[in-house]
Amino acid sequence: MTAELDEFRERVRAWCETHVPTDWRATQSGASDAEFAAFQKTWFAELRAAGFAVPHWPSEWGGGMSVDEQIVLYSELAAHDAPRLVLAFVGIHHAASTLLVAGTDEQRTRHLPAILDGETWVQGFSEPEAGSDLASLRTTARRVGDTFVVDGQKLWASGGLHADWCLLLARTDPDAAKRQGISYFLLDMTSPGVEVRPIRNAVGDSHFCEIFLDGVKIPAANLIGAENQGWQVAQATLGAERGMTMLELAERLGNAGFRRLVQACQPLDDARVADRLAQFEIEIAGLRGLCRELVLQHDTGAVGTADASVVKLYYSELLQRMTDFGAEIGGMAAHTHLTKPASSGWESGSWLLDFIGSWEWTIPGGASEIQRTIIAERGLGLPREPSVA
């Protein structure tokens, strides 16, 4: 710690004490889609006004915080039980990282300020027959003059009902090898031919959506990177999901998540429970260290080919174990408490719903099995896994 970081922490702490809404859990429990979206936009605007919305962006675009400052910011937000930026997540992380790595100057100038003004995004990657094997996608984009005509379907599109824009992968060369014939597009969700349908899950949420694309026209200017090179661009997006976003999520898990778990265990005087809590605290310390090292390596261009996969795998499976233990400790009460605030994450303390939600983290952005394959092949240099084709 330094005097500058201490001063920054005090500034963030003072801001949280006056700006984090103390009643958000109550008002967001049972909130409608419209109420959820309105609250998320208001909260994002508050963070932006304070300079806390996109600390991981370059300074010229409104960010520029050091890794240590980001850790302080995220730990204080978590410690003060601040709402999560659920609606803005894809925009400030996936869309921004894609634009910064592969976008044109015009695309960055058009969209990065708009994201700060509240423009929301959805990721149009997965399909009914292309989940973990994303390169098997079948949505097509046929070039006609200076536009592409897109037909197909996307699945598990988080936040699709509220999205203004979509990061879209589509096949532009059906005859090429499956990873070589894909292009990456920016899709205006108000375009004719776009239909969004919510997917209601077992507990009544409709966070996920299907997106149907019927003759949708996308200007060629909305192509990200070169035509048929979208798979390479997508790795930047997936890398952000697996890596850079983990810095905030690790602090959330280590503060709000672990604190709620300790509170749930306080009535119990059991050495086995104390041992489990100690083990979780050790694992959280390891996760924080991994995340900090990953961001530092990213800033210096020294990230290993499998480092982000290690962090994503570690986080998702630790989250799953912690929420499972919370559901076990909570007993019948935890199994019958079936509501949680709409603006919380998977560490809300509604243990059964958090545990169910934790399984989502072991699937998107590459399932745990995919992450282990990446770690084995790219990180450890082991032989490639045999193809089942």
CSV table of C-alpha atoms in Angstrom, one decimal:
chain,number,residue,atom,x,y,z
A,1,MET,CA,0.0,0.0,0.0
A,2,THR,CA,1.1,3.6,-0.7
A,3,ALA,CA,-0.2,6.9,0.6
A,4,GLU,CA,-1.7,7.5,-2.9
A,5,LEU,CA,-3.6,4.2,-2.7
A,6,ASP,CA,-4.7,4.9,0.9
A,7,GLU,CA,-6.1,8.3,-0.3
A,8,PHE,CA,-7.8,6.7,-3.2
A,9,ARG,CA,-9.4,4.1,-1.0
A,10,GLU,CA,-10.7,6.7,1.4
A,11,ARG,CA,-12.2,8.6,-1.6
A,12,VAL,CA,-13.9,5.5,-3.0
A,13,ARG,CA,-15.1,4.6,0.5
A,14,ALA,CA,-16.6,8.0,1.1
A,15,TRP,CA,-18.3,7.9,-2.3
A,16,CYS,CA,-19.8,4.5,-1.6
A,17,GLU,CA,-21.2,5.6,1.8
A,18,THR,CA,-23.1,8.4,0.1
A,19,HIS,CA,-24.0,6.9,-3.3
A,20,VAL,CA,-24.6,3.2,-2.9
A,21,PRO,CA,-28.4,2.8,-2.5
A,22,THR,CA,-29.0,1.0,0.8
A,23,ASP,CA,-32.4,-0.2,-0.3
A,24,TRP,CA,-31.5,-1.7,-3.7
A,25,ARG,CA,-31.8,-5.3,-2.6
A,26,ALA,CA,-35.4,-4.7,-1.5
A,27,THR,CA,-36.4,-2.6,-4.5
A,28,GLN,CA,-34.8,-5.0,-7.0
A,29,SER,CA,-36.3,-8.2,-5.5
A,30,GLY,CA,-39.2,-9.0,-7.8
A,31,ALA,CA,-38.5,-6.0,-10.0
A,32,SER,CA,-40.0,-6.1,-13.5
A,33,ASP,CA,-37.7,-6.1,-16.6
A,34,ALA,CA,-38.4,-2.3,-17.1
A,35,GLU,CA,-37.6,-1.5,-13.4
A,36,PHE,CA,-34.4,-3.6,-13.6
A,37,ALA,CA,-33.3,-1.8,-16.8
A,38,ALA,CA,-34.1,1.6,-15.4
A,39,PHE,CA,-32.2,0.9,-12.2
A,40,GLN,CA,-29.2,-0.4,-14.0
A,41,LYS,CA,-28.9,2.6,-16.3
A,42,THR,CA,-29.2,5.0,-13.3
A,43,TRP,CA,-26.6,3.1,-11.3
A,44,PHE,CA,-24.2,3.0,-14.3
A,45,ALA,CA,-24.6,6.8,-14.8
A,46,GLU,CA,-23.7,7.3,-11.1
A,47,LEU,CA,-20.5,5.3,-11.5
A,48,ARG,CA,-19.6,7.0,-14.7
A,49,ALA,CA,-20.0,10.5,-13.1
A,50,ALA,CA,-17.6,9.4,-10.4
A,51,GLY,CA,-15.1,8.0,-12.9
A,52,PHE,CA,-15.7,4.4,-11.7
A,53,ALA,CA,-17.6,2.8,-14.5
A,54,VAL,CA,-14.8,1.7,-16.8
A,55,PRO,CA,-11.5,1.8,-14.9
A,56,HIS,CA,-10.0,-0.9,-17.1
A,57,TRP,CA,-10.4,1.1,-20.3
A,58,PRO,CA,-7.5,3.2,-21.6
A,59,SER,CA,-7.3,6.7,-20.2
A,60,GLU,CA,-8.2,8.4,-23.5
A,61,TRP,CA,-11.6,6.7,-23.4
A,62,GLY,CA,-12.5,7.4,-19.8
A,63,GLY,CA,-10.5,4.7,-17.8
A,64,GLY,CA,-6.8,4.5,-17.1
A,65,MET,CA,-6.7,3.2,-13.5
A,66,SER,CA,-3.8,1.2,-12.4
A,67,VAL,CA,-4.3,-2.5,-11.5
A,68,ASP,CA,-3.9,-1.6,-7.8
A,69,GLU,CA,-6.5,1.1,-8.1
A,70,GLN,CA,-8.9,-1.2,-9.8
A,71,ILE,CA,-8.5,-3.7,-7.0
A,72,VAL,CA,-9.2,-1.0,-4.4
A,73,LEU,CA,-12.2,0.2,-6.3
A,74,TYR,CA,-13.7,-3.3,-6.8
A,75,SER,CA,-13.0,-4.3,-3.2
A,76,GLU,CA,-14.7,-1.2,-1.8
A,77,LEU,CA,-17.7,-1.5,-4.1
A,78,ALA,CA,-18.1,-5.2,-2.9
A,79,ALA,CA,-17.6,-4.3,0.7
A,80,HIS,CA,-20.3,-1.7,0.5
A,81,ASP,CA,-22.7,-4.2,-1.2
A,82,ALA,CA,-22.9,-2.1,-4.4
A,83,PRO,CA,-25.2,-3.5,-7.1
A,84,ARG,CA,-23.5,-5.3,-10.0
A,85,LEU,CA,-23.4,-3.7,-13.5
A,86,VAL,CA,-25.4,-6.6,-15.0
A,87,LEU,CA,-26.9,-4.7,-18.0
A,88,ALA,CA,-23.7,-2.9,-19.0
A,89,PHE,CA,-21.4,-5.9,-18.5
A,90,VAL,CA,-21.2,-7.0,-22.2
A,91,GLY,CA,-20.7,-3.5,-23.4
A,92,ILE,CA,-18.0,-2.3,-21.0
A,93,HIS,CA,-16.1,-5.6,-21.2
A,94,HIS,CA,-16.7,-7.7,-24.4
A,95,ALA,CA,-17.7,-5.0,-26.8
A,96,ALA,CA,-15.1,-2.5,-25.6
A,97,SER,CA,-12.3,-5.1,-25.7
A,98,THR,CA,-13.3,-6.1,-29.2
A,99,LEU,CA,-13.4,-2.5,-30.4
A,100,LEU,CA,-10.1,-1.6,-28.8
A,101,VAL,CA,-8.3,-4.6,-30.2
A,102,ALA,CA,-9.8,-4.9,-33.7
A,103,GLY,CA,-12.2,-2.0,-34.4
A,104,THR,CA,-11.6,0.9,-36.7
A,105,ASP,CA,-11.2,4.4,-35.5
A,106,GLU,CA,-14.7,5.2,-36.7
A,107,GLN,CA,-16.2,2.2,-34.9
A,108,ARG,CA,-14.4,3.1,-31.6
A,109,THR,CA,-15.4,6.8,-31.9
A,110,ARG,CA,-19.0,5.8,-32.6
A,111,HIS,CA,-19.5,3.2,-29.9
A,112,LEU,CA,-17.2,3.7,-26.9
A,113,PRO,CA,-18.6,7.1,-26.0
A,114,ALA,CA,-22.1,5.7,-26.6
A,115,ILE,CA,-21.5,2.8,-24.2
A,116,LEU,CA,-20.5,5.4,-21.6
A,117,ASP,CA,-23.8,7.1,-22.4
A,118,GLY,CA,-25.7,3.9,-21.7
A,119,GLU,CA,-25.7,2.0,-25.0
A,120,THR,CA,-26.2,-1.7,-24.1
A,121,TRP,CA,-24.9,-4.8,-25.9
A,122,VAL,CA,-25.6,-8.5,-26.2
A,123,GLN,CA,-23.3,-11.3,-27.4
A,124,GLY,CA,-24.6,-13.2,-30.4
A,125,PHE,CA,-22.2,-16.2,-30.5
A,126,SER,CA,-23.8,-19.5,-29.3
A,127,GLU,CA,-26.4,-21.3,-31.4
A,128,PRO,CA,-28.6,-24.4,-30.9
A,129,GLU,CA,-25.9,-26.6,-32.5
A,130,ALA,CA,-22.9,-24.4,-31.6
A,131,GLY,CA,-22.2,-24.0,-27.9
A,132,SER,CA,-18.9,-25.2,-26.6
A,133,ASP,CA,-17.9,-26.0,-30.2
A,134,LEU,CA,-18.6,-22.4,-31.3
A,135,ALA,CA,-16.9,-22.8,-34.7
A,136,SER,CA,-19.8,-25.1,-35.8
A,137,LEU,CA,-22.1,-22.1,-36.0
A,138,ARG,CA,-24.5,-22.0,-38.9
A,139,THR,CA,-25.8,-18.4,-39.1
A,140,THR,CA,-24.9,-17.1,-42.5
A,141,ALA,CA,-24.0,-13.7,-43.8
A,142,ARG,CA,-24.1,-13.3,-47.6
A,143,ARG,CA,-22.5,-10.2,-49.1
A,144,VAL,CA,-24.6,-8.1,-51.4
A,145,GLY,CA,-22.8,-5.0,-52.5
A,146,ASP,CA,-21.9,-2.9,-49.5
A,147,THR,CA,-24.1,-4.9,-47.1
A,148,PHE,CA,-24.3,-8.4,-45.6
A,149,VAL,CA,-27.6,-10.3,-45.5
A,150,VAL,CA,-27.8,-12.4,-42.4
A,151,ASP,CA,-30.0,-15.4,-41.6
A,152,GLY,CA,-29.9,-17.7,-38.6
A,153,GLN,CA,-30.5,-18.0,-34.9
A,154,LYS,CA,-28.5,-17.2,-31.7
A,155,LEU,CA,-29.1,-18.8,-28.3
A,156,TRP,CA,-28.3,-18.0,-24.7
A,157,ALA,CA,-28.0,-14.3,-25.5
A,158,SER,CA,-27.7,-12.7,-22.0
A,159,GLY,CA,-29.7,-9.5,-21.7
A,160,GLY,CA,-30.9,-9.6,-25.3
A,161,LEU,CA,-34.3,-8.0,-24.4
A,162,HIS,CA,-32.6,-4.7,-23.4
A,163,ALA,CA,-29.7,-4.7,-26.0
A,164,ASP,CA,-29.2,-1.8,-28.5
A,165,TRP,CA,-26.3,-3.6,-30.3
A,166,CYS,CA,-25.1,-7.2,-30.8
A,167,LEU,CA,-21.6,-8.7,-31.2
A,168,LEU,CA,-22.4,-11.2,-34.0
A,169,LEU,CA,-20.5,-14.1,-35.5
A,170,ALA,CA,-21.8,-15.4,-38.8
A,171,ARG,CA,-20.4,-17.7,-41.5
A,172,THR,CA,-19.4,-15.8,-44.7
A,173,ASP,CA,-17.6,-18.6,-46.5
A,174,PRO,CA,-19.4,-21.9,-46.2
A,175,ASP,CA,-16.7,-23.7,-48.2
A,176,ALA,CA,-13.8,-22.7,-45.9
A,177,ALA,CA,-12.5,-24.6,-42.9
A,178,LYS,CA,-15.0,-23.9,-40.1
A,179,ARG,CA,-12.7,-21.5,-38.2
A,180,GLN,CA,-11.6,-19.7,-41.4
A,181,GLY,CA,-15.0,-18.8,-42.9
A,182,ILE,CA,-16.5,-16.8,-40.0
A,183,SER,CA,-16.8,-13.0,-39.8
A,184,TYR,CA,-17.5,-10.7,-36.9
A,185,PHE,CA,-20.2,-8.0,-37.1
A,186,LEU,CA,-21.7,-5.1,-35.1
A,187,LEU,CA,-25.5,-5.6,-35.4
A,188,ASP,CA,-28.0,-2.8,-34.7
A,189,MET,CA,-30.7,-4.6,-32.8
A,190,THR,CA,-33.4,-2.3,-34.2
A,191,SER,CA,-32.7,-3.6,-37.8
A,192,PRO,CA,-35.6,-5.1,-39.6
A,193,GLY,CA,-35.7,-8.9,-39.4
A,194,VAL,CA,-34.3,-9.1,-35.8
A,195,GLU,CA,-36.6,-10.9,-33.3
A,196,VAL,CA,-35.7,-11.4,-29.6
A,197,ARG,CA,-37.5,-14.0,-27.6
A,198,PRO,CA,-36.9,-14.5,-23.8
A,199,ILE,CA,-36.1,-17.9,-22.5
A,200,ARG,CA,-37.7,-18.4,-19.1
A,201,ASN,CA,-35.8,-20.8,-16.8
A,202,ALA,CA,-36.9,-23.1,-14.0
A,203,VAL,CA,-36.9,-20.3,-11.4
A,204,GLY,CA,-38.9,-17.9,-13.5
A,205,ASP,CA,-36.0,-15.6,-14.8
A,206,SER,CA,-35.6,-14.7,-18.4
A,207,HIS,CA,-32.1,-13.4,-18.4
A,208,PHE,CA,-31.3,-15.5,-21.5
A,209,CYS,CA,-32.8,-14.9,-24.9
A,210,GLU,CA,-33.0,-16.3,-28.4
A,211,ILE,CA,-32.3,-14.0,-31.3
A,212,PHE,CA,-33.8,-14.8,-34.7
A,213,LEU,CA,-32.3,-13.2,-37.8
A,214,ASP,CA,-34.4,-13.2,-41.0
A,215,GLY,CA,-32.8,-11.4,-43.9
A,216,VAL,CA,-31.2,-8.8,-41.7
A,217,LYS,CA,-29.0,-6.3,-43.5
A,218,ILE,CA,-25.7,-5.2,-41.9
A,219,PRO,CA,-23.6,-2.5,-43.5
A,220,ALA,CA,-20.1,-3.7,-44.5
A,221,ALA,CA,-18.8,-0.8,-42.4
A,222,ASN,CA,-20.0,-2.8,-39.4
A,223,LEU,CA,-17.6,-5.6,-40.1
A,224,ILE,CA,-14.9,-6.0,-37.4
A,225,GLY,CA,-11.6,-7.1,-38.7
A,226,ALA,CA,-11.2,-8.7,-42.1
A,227,GLU,CA,-13.9,-10.8,-43.8
A,228,ASN,CA,-13.6,-14.5,-42.9
A,229,GLN,CA,-11.2,-13.6,-40.0
A,230,GLY,CA,-13.9,-13.2,-37.3
A,231,TRP,CA,-12.7,-16.3,-35.4
A,232,GLN,CA,-9.5,-14.6,-34.6
A,233,VAL,CA,-11.3,-11.4,-33.5
A,234,ALA,CA,-13.6,-13.4,-31.3
A,235,GLN,CA,-10.7,-14.7,-29.3
A,236,ALA,CA,-10.2,-11.1,-28.0
A,237,THR,CA,-13.8,-11.0,-26.8
A,238,LEU,CA,-13.6,-14.5,-25.2
A,239,GLY,CA,-10.3,-13.5,-23.7
A,240,ALA,CA,-11.9,-10.6,-22.0
A,241,GLU,CA,-14.7,-12.8,-20.6
A,242,ARG,CA,-12.2,-15.4,-19.3
A,243,GLY,CA,-9.6,-13.0,-18.0
A,244,MET,CA,-10.0,-9.2,-17.5
A,245,THR,CA,-13.5,-9.4,-16.1
A,246,MET,CA,-12.3,-11.8,-13.4
A,247,LEU,CA,-10.6,-9.0,-11.4
A,248,GLU,CA,-13.9,-7.5,-10.4
A,249,LEU,CA,-15.6,-10.9,-10.0
A,250,ALA,CA,-12.8,-12.1,-7.7
A,251,GLU,CA,-13.3,-9.1,-5.4
A,252,ARG,CA,-17.0,-9.6,-5.4
A,253,LEU,CA,-16.6,-13.3,-4.4
A,254,GLY,CA,-14.0,-12.5,-1.8
A,255,ASN,CA,-16.0,-9.7,-0.2
A,256,ALA,CA,-19.8,-9.9,-0.6
A,257,GLY,CA,-19.8,-13.7,-1.3
A,258,PHE,CA,-17.5,-14.9,1.4
A,259,ARG,CA,-18.9,-12.4,4.0
A,260,ARG,CA,-22.4,-13.8,3.4
A,261,LEU,CA,-21.1,-17.3,3.7
A,262,VAL,CA,-19.4,-16.6,7.0
A,263,GLN,CA,-22.6,-14.9,8.3
A,264,ALA,CA,-24.6,-18.0,7.3
A,265,CYS,CA,-22.1,-20.2,9.3
A,266,GLN,CA,-21.9,-18.0,12.4
A,267,PRO,CA,-24.6,-19.9,14.4
A,268,LEU,CA,-22.7,-23.1,14.0
A,269,ASP,CA,-19.9,-24.2,16.3
A,270,ASP,CA,-18.4,-26.9,14.2
A,271,ALA,CA,-14.7,-27.5,13.5
A,272,ARG,CA,-15.6,-29.0,10.1
A,273,VAL,CA,-17.4,-25.8,9.1
A,274,ALA,CA,-14.5,-23.7,10.3
A,275,ASP,CA,-12.1,-25.8,8.3
A,276,ARG,CA,-14.2,-25.4,5.1
A,277,LEU,CA,-14.3,-21.6,5.6
A,278,ALA,CA,-10.6,-21.5,6.1
A,279,GLN,CA,-10.1,-23.5,2.9
A,280,PHE,CA,-12.4,-21.1,1.0
A,281,GLU,CA,-10.5,-18.1,2.3
A,282,ILE,CA,-7.2,-19.6,1.1
A,283,GLU,CA,-8.6,-20.3,-2.3
A,284,ILE,CA,-10.0,-16.8,-2.6
A,285,ALA,CA,-6.6,-15.4,-1.8
A,286,GLY,CA,-5.2,-17.5,-4.6
A,287,LEU,CA,-7.8,-16.4,-7.0
A,288,ARG,CA,-7.1,-12.7,-6.2
A,289,GLY,CA,-3.5,-13.2,-6.8
A,290,LEU,CA,-4.1,-15.0,-10.1
A,291,CYS,CA,-6.4,-12.2,-11.3
A,292,ARG,CA,-3.9,-9.4,-10.3
A,293,GLU,CA,-1.1,-11.2,-12.1
A,294,LEU,CA,-3.2,-11.7,-15.2
A,295,VAL,CA,-4.1,-8.0,-15.5
A,296,LEU,CA,-0.5,-7.0,-14.9
A,297,GLN,CA,0.7,-9.4,-17.6
A,298,HIS,CA,-2.0,-8.1,-19.9
A,299,ASP,CA,-0.7,-4.6,-19.5
A,300,THR,CA,2.9,-5.7,-20.4
A,301,GLY,CA,1.8,-8.0,-23.2
A,302,ALA,CA,3.1,-11.1,-21.4
A,303,VAL,CA,-0.1,-13.0,-21.0
A,304,GLY,CA,0.3,-16.7,-21.6
A,305,THR,CA,-1.9,-18.5,-24.1
A,306,ALA,CA,-3.8,-20.4,-21.3
A,307,ASP,CA,-3.6,-17.9,-18.4
A,308,ALA,CA,-7.1,-16.5,-18.9
A,309,SER,CA,-8.5,-20.1,-19.0
A,310,VAL,CA,-6.8,-20.9,-15.7
A,311,VAL,CA,-8.4,-17.9,-14.0
A,312,LYS,CA,-11.9,-18.6,-15.6
A,313,LEU,CA,-11.8,-22.2,-14.6
A,314,TYR,CA,-10.6,-21.5,-11.0
A,315,TYR,CA,-13.2,-18.8,-10.4
A,316,SER,CA,-16.2,-20.7,-11.8
A,317,GLU,CA,-15.5,-23.9,-9.9
A,318,LEU,CA,-14.7,-22.0,-6.7
A,319,LEU,CA,-18.0,-20.1,-7.0
A,320,GLN,CA,-19.8,-23.4,-7.5
A,321,ARG,CA,-18.2,-25.0,-4.4
A,322,MET,CA,-18.9,-22.0,-2.2
A,323,THR,CA,-22.6,-21.6,-3.2
A,324,ASP,CA,-23.1,-25.4,-2.9
A,325,PHE,CA,-21.7,-25.1,0.7
A,326,GLY,CA,-24.0,-22.2,1.4
A,327,ALA,CA,-27.0,-24.1,0.2
A,328,GLU,CA,-26.0,-27.0,2.4
A,329,ILE,CA,-25.4,-24.8,5.5
A,330,GLY,CA,-28.6,-22.9,4.9
A,331,GLY,CA,-30.7,-26.0,5.2
A,332,MET,CA,-34.4,-26.1,4.3
A,333,ALA,CA,-34.7,-22.3,4.5
A,334,ALA,CA,-32.1,-21.8,1.8
A,335,HIS,CA,-33.9,-24.4,-0.4
A,336,THR,CA,-37.2,-22.6,-0.2
A,337,HIS,CA,-36.0,-19.0,-0.6
A,338,LEU,CA,-36.5,-18.5,-4.3
A,339,THR,CA,-36.1,-14.8,-4.8
A,340,LYS,CA,-33.0,-12.6,-5.3
A,341,PRO,CA,-32.4,-9.0,-6.3
A,342,ALA,CA,-32.3,-8.6,-10.0
A,343,SER,CA,-29.1,-6.5,-9.9
A,344,SER,CA,-27.0,-9.0,-7.8
A,345,GLY,CA,-24.6,-11.6,-9.1
A,346,TRP,CA,-24.2,-15.3,-8.2
A,347,GLU,CA,-23.0,-14.3,-4.7
A,348,SER,CA,-26.2,-12.7,-3.4
A,349,GLY,CA,-26.7,-15.0,-0.4
A,350,SER,CA,-29.8,-16.6,-1.9
A,351,TRP,CA,-28.0,-19.8,-1.7
A,352,LEU,CA,-30.1,-22.2,-3.8
A,353,LEU,CA,-30.5,-19.6,-6.6
A,354,ASP,CA,-26.8,-18.7,-6.4
A,355,PHE,CA,-25.8,-22.4,-6.6
A,356,ILE,CA,-28.1,-22.9,-9.7
A,357,GLY,CA,-26.6,-19.8,-11.2
A,358,SER,CA,-23.1,-20.8,-10.6
A,359,TRP,CA,-23.4,-23.6,-13.1
A,360,GLU,CA,-23.8,-21.0,-15.8
A,361,TRP,CA,-20.3,-19.9,-15.1
A,362,THR,CA,-18.9,-23.3,-15.9
A,363,ILE,CA,-20.5,-23.2,-19.4
A,364,PRO,CA,-20.3,-19.8,-21.2
A,365,GLY,CA,-17.1,-18.5,-22.6
A,366,GLY,CA,-16.0,-22.0,-23.0
A,367,ALA,CA,-17.1,-24.8,-20.7
A,368,SER,CA,-14.8,-26.1,-18.0
A,369,GLU,CA,-13.9,-29.1,-20.2
A,370,ILE,CA,-12.9,-26.7,-23.0
A,371,GLN,CA,-10.8,-24.6,-20.5
A,372,ARG,CA,-8.9,-27.8,-19.4
A,373,THR,CA,-8.2,-28.7,-23.0
A,374,ILE,CA,-6.8,-25.2,-23.7
A,375,ILE,CA,-4.7,-25.4,-20.6
A,376,ALA,CA,-3.4,-28.8,-21.5
A,377,GLU,CA,-2.7,-28.1,-25.2
A,378,ARG,CA,-1.7,-24.4,-25.3
A,379,GLY,CA,-0.4,-24.0,-21.8
A,380,LEU,CA,1.3,-27.3,-21.1
A,381,GLY,CA,2.1,-28.3,-24.7
A,382,LEU,CA,0.4,-31.7,-24.4
A,383,PRO,CA,-0.8,-33.5,-27.5
A,384,ARG,CA,-4.0,-32.3,-29.1
A,385,GLU,CA,-7.2,-34.1,-28.0
A,386,PRO,CA,-8.4,-36.6,-30.6
A,387,SER,CA,-11.2,-35.4,-32.7
A,388,VAL,CA,-14.6,-37.3,-32.5
A,389,ALA,CA,-15.4,-36.4,-36.1
